Coordinates of C-alpha atoms and ligand atoms in Angstrom, one line a residue:
M14 CA -166.3 103.1 -76.7
I15 CA -166.3 100.0 -74.3
F16 CA -163.4 97.7 -74.9
P17 CA -164.5 94.3 -73.5
E18 CA -161.6 91.9 -72.7
M19 CA -161.3 90.0 -76.0
S20 CA -163.5 86.9 -75.8
S21 CA -161.2 84.7 -77.8
D22 CA -159.6 81.3 -77.5
V23 CA -155.8 81.3 -77.2
Q24 CA -153.8 78.2 -78.1
Y25 CA -150.0 77.9 -77.9
F26 CA -148.0 75.4 -79.9
P27 CA -144.4 74.2 -79.7
N28 CA -143.8 74.8 -83.4
I29 CA -145.4 75.8 -86.6
Q30 CA -146.0 72.2 -87.7
A31 CA -148.0 71.4 -84.6
M32 CA -150.0 74.6 -85.0
S33 CA -150.7 73.8 -88.7
Q34 CA -151.8 70.3 -87.9
A35 CA -154.2 71.6 -85.2
V36 CA -155.7 74.3 -87.5
A37 CA -156.0 71.7 -90.3
D38 CA -158.1 69.5 -88.0
R39 CA -160.3 72.4 -87.0
L40 CA -160.8 73.4 -90.7
L41 CA -161.7 69.9 -91.6
A42 CA -164.3 69.7 -88.8
I43 CA -165.8 73.2 -89.7
A44 CA -165.8 72.3 -93.4
E45 CA -167.7 69.0 -92.9
A46 CA -170.3 70.8 -90.6
S47 CA -170.6 73.7 -93.1
V48 CA -171.2 71.4 -96.1
K49 CA -173.7 69.3 -94.1
R50 CA -175.6 72.4 -93.1
R51 CA -175.2 74.7 -96.1
S52 CA -173.8 72.5 -98.9
K53 CA -170.6 74.6 -99.1
F54 CA -167.5 75.7 -97.1
T55 CA -166.2 79.2 -97.8
L56 CA -162.6 79.9 -96.7
A57 CA -160.6 83.1 -97.0
L58 CA -156.9 82.5 -97.0
S59 CA -154.2 84.6 -95.5
G60 CA -150.9 85.5 -97.2
G61 CA -147.4 85.9 -95.9
S62 CA -145.2 83.1 -94.8
T63 CA -146.7 81.7 -91.6
P64 CA -149.7 79.9 -93.2
R65 CA -147.7 78.2 -95.9
T66 CA -147.1 75.2 -93.6
L67 CA -150.8 74.9 -93.0
Y68 CA -151.5 74.9 -96.7
E69 CA -148.8 72.2 -97.3
C70 CA -150.5 70.2 -94.5
L71 CA -153.9 70.5 -96.2
A72 CA -152.2 69.3 -99.4
R73 CA -151.3 66.0 -97.9
D74 CA -153.4 63.1 -96.6
P75 CA -155.6 62.8 -94.5
Y76 CA -156.7 66.3 -95.5
A77 CA -156.1 66.2 -99.2
S78 CA -158.6 63.3 -99.5
A79 CA -160.8 64.1 -96.5
M80 CA -161.6 67.8 -97.1
P81 CA -164.8 68.4 -99.1
W82 CA -162.9 70.2 -101.9
P83 CA -165.7 70.0 -104.5
H84 CA -167.9 72.0 -102.1
T85 CA -165.1 74.2 -100.8
H86 CA -164.8 77.8 -102.2
L87 CA -161.4 79.5 -101.7
F88 CA -160.8 83.2 -101.5
W89 CA -158.0 85.5 -100.5
G90 CA -158.2 87.8 -97.5
D91 CA -155.7 90.1 -99.1
E92 CA -153.2 90.2 -102.0
R93 CA -150.3 92.2 -103.3
Y94 CA -150.9 94.1 -106.5
V95 CA -148.4 92.0 -108.4
P96 CA -148.8 89.4 -111.3
A97 CA -150.0 86.0 -110.3
D98 CA -146.6 84.5 -111.1
H99 CA -144.7 87.1 -109.1
P100 CA -142.7 85.8 -106.1
D101 CA -144.6 88.2 -103.8
S102 CA -148.0 86.9 -104.9
N103 CA -150.2 85.3 -102.2
F104 CA -152.0 83.4 -105.0
L105 CA -148.7 82.0 -106.2
M106 CA -147.8 80.9 -102.7
V107 CA -151.1 79.1 -102.2
S108 CA -151.0 77.6 -105.7
Q109 CA -147.6 76.0 -105.0
A110 CA -148.4 74.9 -101.4
L111 CA -151.9 73.7 -101.9
L112 CA -153.8 74.2 -105.2
A113 CA -151.4 72.1 -107.2
H114 CA -152.0 69.1 -104.9
I115 CA -155.8 69.0 -104.3
P116 CA -158.8 68.1 -106.4
I117 CA -160.6 71.5 -106.1
P118 CA -162.6 72.7 -109.1
A119 CA -161.0 75.7 -110.8
L120 CA -164.3 77.5 -110.5
N121 CA -164.1 77.2 -106.7
V122 CA -160.8 79.2 -106.6
N123 CA -161.5 82.9 -106.4
R124 CA -158.3 84.8 -106.7
I125 CA -158.0 88.5 -106.5
N126 CA -157.4 89.3 -110.2
T127 CA -154.3 91.4 -110.2
D128 CA -154.1 91.3 -114.0
L129 CA -156.5 94.3 -114.1
S130 CA -155.1 97.7 -114.9
S131 CA -155.2 99.3 -111.4
P132 CA -155.7 98.4 -107.7
E133 CA -159.0 100.2 -107.7
E134 CA -160.2 98.2 -110.7
T135 CA -159.0 95.0 -109.0
V136 CA -160.9 95.5 -105.8
A137 CA -164.0 96.6 -107.6
A138 CA -163.9 93.3 -109.7
Y139 CA -163.2 91.2 -106.6
E140 CA -166.1 92.8 -104.7
R141 CA -168.4 92.2 -107.7
D142 CA -167.4 88.5 -107.6
L143 CA -168.0 88.3 -103.9
R144 CA -171.4 89.9 -104.1
R145 CA -172.4 87.6 -106.9
L146 CA -171.2 84.5 -105.1
F147 CA -172.4 85.2 -101.6
D148 CA -175.8 86.2 -103.0
I149 CA -176.0 82.8 -104.7
F150 CA -174.7 81.1 -101.5
G151 CA -177.3 83.0 -99.4
S152 CA -174.6 83.7 -96.9
L153 CA -175.1 87.4 -96.1
T154 CA -175.5 89.2 -92.8
P155 CA -179.1 89.8 -91.8
Q156 CA -179.0 93.4 -93.3
N157 CA -177.7 91.8 -96.5
D158 CA -174.7 94.1 -96.4
F159 CA -171.8 91.8 -95.8
P160 CA -170.7 88.3 -96.8
V161 CA -170.5 85.7 -94.1
F162 CA -167.4 83.5 -94.6
D163 CA -167.3 80.2 -92.8
V164 CA -163.6 80.8 -92.0
I165 CA -161.2 83.7 -92.5
L166 CA -157.5 83.0 -91.8
L167 CA -155.4 86.0 -90.7
G168 CA -151.8 86.7 -89.9
L169 CA -150.2 89.4 -87.8
G170 CA -147.5 91.7 -89.0
K171 CA -144.7 93.2 -86.9
D172 CA -146.6 96.5 -86.9
G173 CA -149.8 94.9 -85.8
H174 CA -151.4 94.9 -89.2
T175 CA -153.6 92.0 -90.4
A176 CA -154.6 91.2 -93.9
S177 CA -153.5 94.4 -95.6
L178 CA -155.0 96.7 -93.0
F179 CA -152.0 98.7 -91.9
P180 CA -151.7 101.2 -89.0
N181 CA -153.0 104.7 -89.9
S182 CA -154.5 103.5 -93.2
P183 CA -157.8 105.0 -94.3
A184 CA -158.9 101.4 -94.9
L185 CA -159.3 101.0 -91.1
Q186 CA -162.3 103.3 -91.2
E187 CA -164.0 101.6 -94.2
M188 CA -167.4 100.4 -93.0
R189 CA -169.3 100.0 -96.2
R190 CA -167.1 98.5 -99.0
W191 CA -166.1 94.8 -98.8
V192 CA -162.7 95.2 -100.5
V193 CA -160.4 98.2 -100.7
A194 CA -157.0 99.0 -102.1
T195 CA -154.5 100.3 -99.6
P196 CA -151.4 102.4 -100.3
V197 CA -147.9 101.0 -100.4
P198 CA -147.1 100.0 -96.8
E199 CA -143.9 100.7 -94.9
L200 CA -143.3 97.0 -94.7
E201 CA -142.0 94.7 -97.5
P202 CA -143.2 94.0 -100.0
R203 CA -143.7 97.6 -100.8
V204 CA -146.4 97.3 -103.4
P205 CA -150.1 98.4 -103.4
R206 CA -152.2 96.0 -101.5
L207 CA -155.8 94.7 -101.8
T208 CA -157.7 93.7 -98.7
L209 CA -161.0 92.6 -97.2
T210 CA -162.3 95.3 -94.8
F211 CA -163.1 94.9 -91.1
P212 CA -166.9 94.6 -91.6
V213 CA -166.3 91.5 -93.8
I214 CA -163.7 90.0 -91.5
N215 CA -166.0 90.6 -88.4
A216 CA -169.0 89.0 -90.1
A217 CA -167.2 85.6 -90.3
R218 CA -168.4 82.5 -88.5
H219 CA -164.8 81.6 -87.5
V220 CA -161.6 83.7 -87.6
F221 CA -158.2 82.2 -86.9
F222 CA -155.0 84.2 -86.3
L223 CA -151.9 82.2 -87.2
V224 CA -148.9 83.9 -85.5
A225 CA -145.3 82.6 -85.2
G226 CA -142.3 84.3 -83.6
A227 CA -141.4 85.7 -80.2
D228 CA -141.2 89.2 -81.7
K229 CA -145.0 89.3 -82.2
Q230 CA -145.9 88.1 -78.7
P231 CA -145.8 91.5 -77.1
I232 CA -148.3 92.8 -79.7
V233 CA -150.5 89.7 -79.1
N234 CA -150.4 90.3 -75.3
I235 CA -151.5 93.9 -75.6
I236 CA -154.3 92.9 -78.0
L237 CA -155.6 90.2 -75.6
H238 CA -155.1 92.1 -72.3
D239 CA -155.2 95.8 -73.0
P240 CA -157.8 96.1 -75.8
A241 CA -158.2 99.9 -75.3
T242 CA -154.5 100.6 -76.0
A243 CA -154.4 97.9 -78.8
W244 CA -157.4 99.2 -80.6
S245 CA -155.8 102.5 -81.6
R246 CA -152.3 101.1 -82.1
Y247 CA -152.7 97.7 -83.8
P248 CA -155.2 97.1 -86.6
A249 CA -155.4 93.4 -85.7
A250 CA -157.1 94.5 -82.4
R251 CA -160.1 95.5 -84.4
V252 CA -160.9 91.9 -85.4
S253 CA -163.9 91.0 -83.3
P254 CA -165.9 88.5 -85.3
A255 CA -169.6 87.6 -84.9
G256 CA -168.4 84.1 -84.6
T257 CA -165.4 82.5 -82.9
L258 CA -161.9 84.0 -82.7
T259 CA -159.0 81.7 -82.2
W260 CA -155.4 82.9 -81.7
C261 CA -153.0 80.1 -82.7
L262 CA -149.5 81.1 -81.4
V263 CA -146.0 79.7 -81.7
K264 CA -143.8 81.6 -79.3
T265 CA -140.4 80.7 -80.7
Ligands
LIG21 C1 -149.7 89.5 -96.5 C2 -150.5 89.0 -95.3 C3 -150.1 89.7 -94.1 C4 -149.4 88.7 -93.2 C5 -148.6 89.3 -92.1 C6 -147.8 88.3 -91.4 O1 -150.2 89.6 -97.6 O2 -148.5 89.8 -96.2 O3 -151.8 88.9 -95.5 O4 -151.2 90.3 -93.3 O5 -150.4 87.8 -92.7 O6 -147.8 90.3 -92.7 O7 -146.9 87.7 -92.4 P1 -145.9 86.5 -92.0 O8 -146.8 85.3 -91.8 O9 -145.0 86.3 -93.2 O10 -145.2 86.9 -90.7

């Protein structure tokens, strides 16, 4: 396997506020272009703590009034298998930071429904929803096998995971399904996880990694400069989208 040096854009920011503002500006520009070209903007959100500041930024003007929310369709790149009102829920975090403050139609918010009786039933239902919507949107890869999101936001874990694609997980090899359940990880919160797969992530028009903290910088450096080593060690190294890849980094 040839490991080309990752062709990605790397941007450093002095703090998480500056990073969030810059990403919000990029999202607004992409959203406006997507709505102009395809009458919609599809955005898959990341969980964890880093993106919260971005979501709070999008919940305030100018973005709260400038973003084309009626034509924006929100999804989650991954979720914890906990109730929607659980403190570990990525949906709850986004609801508090963003959804409560913007005029987005409820039908445009596509949460991963963790009320269902098992992780497997949850991912099957989410994949059915995605297939229905992206068929209607007409945003599928040429072979019609994967959805093409306009933007997918990702984080990076201290073990090099992204979304809920953890090291040594069988999910790393999934090349057919759009969404899978992954076993309880070794990192908190230790609950079953639900995640988009790499074929879906890599079909996206734009992928942004939002990474804060000096402790993650060594992993980022290996991913960017030693892709052969990174590929087998860190799941995030397997993100290589058809579109653009932007690493947004806060070193402190
Ligand atoms: C999740 C996220 C996960 C996260 C990383 C980084 O559900 O936890 O999707 O992939 O992005 O673990 O998390 P922090 O931003 O909290 O460091």
